[in-house]
Short mmCIF file of C-alpha atoms in Angstrom, two decimals:
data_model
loop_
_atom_site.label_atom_id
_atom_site.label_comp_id
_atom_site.label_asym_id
_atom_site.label_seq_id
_atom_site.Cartn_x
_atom_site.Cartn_y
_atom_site.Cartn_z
CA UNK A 1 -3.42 -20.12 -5.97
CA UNK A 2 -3.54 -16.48 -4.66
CA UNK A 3 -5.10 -16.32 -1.08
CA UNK A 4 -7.42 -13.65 -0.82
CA UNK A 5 -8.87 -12.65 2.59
CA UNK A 6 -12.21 -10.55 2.41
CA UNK A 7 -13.20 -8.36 5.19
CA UNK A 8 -17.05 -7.14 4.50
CA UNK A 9 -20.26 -6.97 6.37
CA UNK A 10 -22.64 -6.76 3.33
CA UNK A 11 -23.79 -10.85 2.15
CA UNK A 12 -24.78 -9.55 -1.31
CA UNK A 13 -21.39 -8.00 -1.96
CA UNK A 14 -18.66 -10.12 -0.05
CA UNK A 15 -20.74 -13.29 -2.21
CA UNK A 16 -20.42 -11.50 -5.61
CA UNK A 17 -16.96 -10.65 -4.97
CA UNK A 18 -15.49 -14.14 -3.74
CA UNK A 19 -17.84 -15.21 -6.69
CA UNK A 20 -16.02 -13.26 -8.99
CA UNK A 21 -12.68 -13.10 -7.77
CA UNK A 22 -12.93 -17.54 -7.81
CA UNK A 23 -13.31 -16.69 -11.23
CA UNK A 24 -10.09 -15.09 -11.83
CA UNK A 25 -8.58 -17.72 -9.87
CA UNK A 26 -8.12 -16.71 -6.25
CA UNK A 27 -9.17 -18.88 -3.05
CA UNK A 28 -11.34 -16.35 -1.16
CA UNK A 29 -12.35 -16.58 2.16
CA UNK A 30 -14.94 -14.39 3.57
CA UNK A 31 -15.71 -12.71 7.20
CA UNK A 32 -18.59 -10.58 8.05
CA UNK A 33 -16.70 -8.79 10.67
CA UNK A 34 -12.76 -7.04 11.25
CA UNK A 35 -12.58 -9.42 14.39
CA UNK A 36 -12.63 -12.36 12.66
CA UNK A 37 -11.22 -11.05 9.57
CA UNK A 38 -8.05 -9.94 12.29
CA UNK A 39 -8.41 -13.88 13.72
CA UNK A 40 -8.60 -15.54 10.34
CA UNK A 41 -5.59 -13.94 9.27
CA UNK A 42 -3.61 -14.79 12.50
CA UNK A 43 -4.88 -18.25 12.17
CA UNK A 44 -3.76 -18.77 8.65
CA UNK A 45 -2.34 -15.59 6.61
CA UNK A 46 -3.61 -14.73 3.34
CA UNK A 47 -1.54 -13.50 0.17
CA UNK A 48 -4.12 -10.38 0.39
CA UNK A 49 -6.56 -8.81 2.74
CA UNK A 50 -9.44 -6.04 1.12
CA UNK A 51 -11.20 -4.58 3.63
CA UNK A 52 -14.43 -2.61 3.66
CA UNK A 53 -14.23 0.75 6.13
CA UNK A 54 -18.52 0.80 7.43
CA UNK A 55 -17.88 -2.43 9.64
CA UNK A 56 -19.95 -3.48 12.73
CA UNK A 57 -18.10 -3.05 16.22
CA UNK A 58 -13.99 -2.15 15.12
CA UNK A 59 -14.14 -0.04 12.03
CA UNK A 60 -12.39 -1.06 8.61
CA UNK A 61 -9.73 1.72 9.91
CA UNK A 62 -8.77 -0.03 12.75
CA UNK A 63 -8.63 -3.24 11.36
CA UNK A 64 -6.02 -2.14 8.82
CA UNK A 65 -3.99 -0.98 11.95
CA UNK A 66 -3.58 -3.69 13.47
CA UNK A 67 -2.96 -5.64 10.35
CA UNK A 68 -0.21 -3.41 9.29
CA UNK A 69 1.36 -3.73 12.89
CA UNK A 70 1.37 -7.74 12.34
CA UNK A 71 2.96 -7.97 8.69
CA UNK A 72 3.16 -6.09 5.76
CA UNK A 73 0.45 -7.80 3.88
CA UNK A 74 -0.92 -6.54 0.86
CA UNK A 75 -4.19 -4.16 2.04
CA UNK A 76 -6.85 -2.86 -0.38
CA UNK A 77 -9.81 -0.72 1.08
CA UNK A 78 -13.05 -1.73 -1.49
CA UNK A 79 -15.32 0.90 -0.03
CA UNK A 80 -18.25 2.92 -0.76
CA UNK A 81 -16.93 6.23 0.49
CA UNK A 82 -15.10 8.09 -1.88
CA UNK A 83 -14.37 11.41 0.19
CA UNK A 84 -11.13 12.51 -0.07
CA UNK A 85 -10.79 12.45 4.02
CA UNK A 86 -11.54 8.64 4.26
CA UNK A 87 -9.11 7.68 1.36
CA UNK A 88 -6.44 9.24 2.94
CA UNK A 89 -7.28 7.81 6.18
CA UNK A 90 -7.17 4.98 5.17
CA UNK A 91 -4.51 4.91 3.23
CA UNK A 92 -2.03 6.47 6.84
CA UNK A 93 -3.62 3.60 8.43
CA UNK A 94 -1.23 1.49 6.26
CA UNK A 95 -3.96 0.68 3.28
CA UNK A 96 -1.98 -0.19 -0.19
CA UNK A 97 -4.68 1.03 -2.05
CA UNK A 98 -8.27 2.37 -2.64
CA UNK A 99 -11.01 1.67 -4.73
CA UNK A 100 -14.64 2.74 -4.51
CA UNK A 101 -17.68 0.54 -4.54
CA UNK A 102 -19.18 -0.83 -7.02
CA UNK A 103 -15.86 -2.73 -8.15
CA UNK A 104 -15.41 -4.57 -11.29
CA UNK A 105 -14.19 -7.42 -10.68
CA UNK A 106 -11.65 -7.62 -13.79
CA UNK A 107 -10.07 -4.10 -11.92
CA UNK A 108 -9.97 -5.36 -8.47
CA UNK A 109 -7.82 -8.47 -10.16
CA UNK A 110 -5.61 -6.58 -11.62
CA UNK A 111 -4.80 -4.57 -8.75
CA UNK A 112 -4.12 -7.77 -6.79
CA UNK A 113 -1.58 -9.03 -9.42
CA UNK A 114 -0.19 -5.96 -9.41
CA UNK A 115 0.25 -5.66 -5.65
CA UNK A 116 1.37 -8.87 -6.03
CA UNK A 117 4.01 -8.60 -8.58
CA UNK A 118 5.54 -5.34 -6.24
CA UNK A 119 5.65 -7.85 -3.11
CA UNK A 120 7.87 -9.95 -5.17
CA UNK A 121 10.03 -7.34 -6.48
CA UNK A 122 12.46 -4.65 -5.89
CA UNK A 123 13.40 -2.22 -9.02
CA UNK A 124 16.99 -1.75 -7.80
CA UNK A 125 17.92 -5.46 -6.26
CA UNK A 126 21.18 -5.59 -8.17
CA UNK A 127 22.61 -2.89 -5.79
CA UNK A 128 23.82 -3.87 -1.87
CA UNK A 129 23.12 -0.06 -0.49
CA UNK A 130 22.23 3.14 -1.71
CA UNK A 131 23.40 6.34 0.81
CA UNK A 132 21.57 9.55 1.33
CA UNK A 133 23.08 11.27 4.28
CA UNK A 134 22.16 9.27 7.08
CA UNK A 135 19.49 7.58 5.16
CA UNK A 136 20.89 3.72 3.92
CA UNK A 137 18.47 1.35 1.17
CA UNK A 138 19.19 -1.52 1.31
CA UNK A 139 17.42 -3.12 -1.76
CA UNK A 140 18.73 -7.03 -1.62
CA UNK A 141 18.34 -7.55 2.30
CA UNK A 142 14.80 -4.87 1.57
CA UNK A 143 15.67 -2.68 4.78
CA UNK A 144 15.91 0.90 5.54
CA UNK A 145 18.35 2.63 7.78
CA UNK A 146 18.37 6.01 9.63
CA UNK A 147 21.99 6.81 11.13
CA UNK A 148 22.08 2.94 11.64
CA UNK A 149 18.72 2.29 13.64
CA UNK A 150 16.56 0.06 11.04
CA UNK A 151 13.13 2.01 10.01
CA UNK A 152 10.00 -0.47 9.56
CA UNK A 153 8.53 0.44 6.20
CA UNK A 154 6.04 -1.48 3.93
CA UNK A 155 6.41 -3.26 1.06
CA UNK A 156 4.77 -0.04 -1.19
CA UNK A 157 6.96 2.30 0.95
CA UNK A 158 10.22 0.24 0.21
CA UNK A 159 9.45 0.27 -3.72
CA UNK A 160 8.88 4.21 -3.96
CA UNK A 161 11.76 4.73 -1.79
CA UNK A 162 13.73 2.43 -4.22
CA UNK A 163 12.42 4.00 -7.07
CA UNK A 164 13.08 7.56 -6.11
CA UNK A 165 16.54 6.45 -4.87
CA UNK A 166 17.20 4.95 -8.22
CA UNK A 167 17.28 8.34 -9.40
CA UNK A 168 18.67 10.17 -7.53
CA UNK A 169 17.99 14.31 -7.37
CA UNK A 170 16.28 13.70 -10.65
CA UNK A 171 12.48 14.47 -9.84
CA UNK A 172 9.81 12.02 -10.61
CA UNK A 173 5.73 13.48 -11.48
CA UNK A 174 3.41 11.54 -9.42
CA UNK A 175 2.03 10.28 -12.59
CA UNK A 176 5.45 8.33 -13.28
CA UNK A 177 5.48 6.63 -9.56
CA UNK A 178 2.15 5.54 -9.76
CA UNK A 179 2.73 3.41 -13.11
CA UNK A 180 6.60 2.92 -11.76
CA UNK A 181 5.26 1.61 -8.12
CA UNK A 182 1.71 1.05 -8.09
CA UNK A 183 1.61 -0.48 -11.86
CA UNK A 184 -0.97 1.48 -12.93
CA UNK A 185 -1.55 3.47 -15.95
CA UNK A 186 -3.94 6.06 -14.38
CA UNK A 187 -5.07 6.13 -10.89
CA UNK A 188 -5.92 8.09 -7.89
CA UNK A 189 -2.43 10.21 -7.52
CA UNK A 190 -3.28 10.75 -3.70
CA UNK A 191 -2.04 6.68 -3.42
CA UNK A 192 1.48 8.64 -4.02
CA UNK A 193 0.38 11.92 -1.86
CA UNK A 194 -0.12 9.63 1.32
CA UNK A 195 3.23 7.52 0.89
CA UNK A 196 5.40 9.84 0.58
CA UNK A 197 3.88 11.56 3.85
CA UNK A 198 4.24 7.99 5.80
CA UNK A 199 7.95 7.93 4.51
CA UNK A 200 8.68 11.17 5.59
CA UNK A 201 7.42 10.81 9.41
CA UNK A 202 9.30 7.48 9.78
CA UNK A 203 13.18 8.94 7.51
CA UNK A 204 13.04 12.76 8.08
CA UNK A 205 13.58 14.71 11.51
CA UNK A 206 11.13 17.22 10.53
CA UNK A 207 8.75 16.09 8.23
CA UNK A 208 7.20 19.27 7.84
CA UNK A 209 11.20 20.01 6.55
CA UNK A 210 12.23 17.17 4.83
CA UNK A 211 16.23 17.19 3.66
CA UNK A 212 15.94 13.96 1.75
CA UNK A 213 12.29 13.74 0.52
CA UNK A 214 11.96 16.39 -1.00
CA UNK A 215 8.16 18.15 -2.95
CA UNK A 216 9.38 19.94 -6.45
CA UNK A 217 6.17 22.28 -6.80
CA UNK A 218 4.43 21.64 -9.66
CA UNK A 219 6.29 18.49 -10.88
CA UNK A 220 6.89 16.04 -8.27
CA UNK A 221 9.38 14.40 -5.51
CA UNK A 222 12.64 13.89 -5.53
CA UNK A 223 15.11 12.08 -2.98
CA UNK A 224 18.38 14.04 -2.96
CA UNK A 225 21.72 13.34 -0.67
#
């Protein structure tokens, strides 16, 4: 069974959830707090962590933070701000994804067997390397290469990077990587927005320039050589 981790301060809601997600068959566990949600998951690592942002003492924000600079576990942010300024926030803190309170639970599944499904997956793993310059993908061995020096990247990165790179120069609408990547047939296309800005600061030398990742105005993204 899934392992689900749930990071939230509010009893009525983390209960309802770990009620409902039980019901779709996950093992929840529950933790009022993002410092023993961050000691919980040292102490035994679940398959997925959601996290609520409007914590007591360190901030859903931070907690992602240092989860992403442990692993690369599956992170969903279940919160009730929907501003556009905390979902990308969240999201450059190294959040997989975003949804807004109140959740159905039936959704919230089926973004966790998605996530899931992309953690166990790579579109291209038949190929050993694909070359861009002095950007290497390495799809089998899931690493990423600039002029030799490995580049950390997270599982989401690595599968837009690898989808992009499966095509290359041919550009891809942000519609088309979200149901490619994320596995969804409609969705918030800022989930794509925010990657693509993480992958640029860790594979370009001026992000603000990129050579390889490149915007198509109006249409999309596009890696090119």
């Amino acid at each position: 069974m899934e392992q689900v981790l749930l990071i939230e301060d509010d009893d009525r809601i983390r209960l309802s959830l770990t009620l409902g997600l039980e019901d779709e068959g996950y093992t929840v566990r529950g933790t009022a707090t993002a410092e023993e949600g961050l000691r919980e998951q040292r102490r035994s690592p679940a398959d997925t962590v959601l996290v609520d942002l409007m914590l007591p003492g360190v901030d859903g924000y931070e907690c992602i933070r240092q989860l992403r600079a442990r692993d690369d576990v599956p992170i969903v942010v279940v919160s009730a701000r929907d501003d556009t300024h905390d979902i990308v926030a969240a999201l450059e803190a190294g959040a997989d994804d975003y949804l807004v309170k109140p959740v159905a639970v039936k959704e919230l599944s089926a973004r966790l067997r998605a996530l899931r499904r992309r953690a166990r997956a790579s579109s291209v793993a038949a190929v050993t390397a694909l070359v861009f310059g002095d950007l290497e993908i390495r799809p089998e061995a899931g690493e990423v290469a600039v002029r030799g020096e490995p580049v950390a990247v997270t599982r989401t990165e690595f599968r837009l990077l690898c989808e992009l790179a499966e095509h290359p120069g041919r550009v891809l609408s942000r519609a088309q990587l979200l149901e490619r990547v994320w596995e969804y047939a409609y969705g918030d296309e800022r989930l794509v927005d925010v990657h693509i800005g993480r992958l640029r600061q860790k594979i370009e030398d001026d992000p603000a320039a990129p050579r390889h990742l490149v915007t198509v105005r109006g249409m999309g993204y596009k890696l090119q050589r």
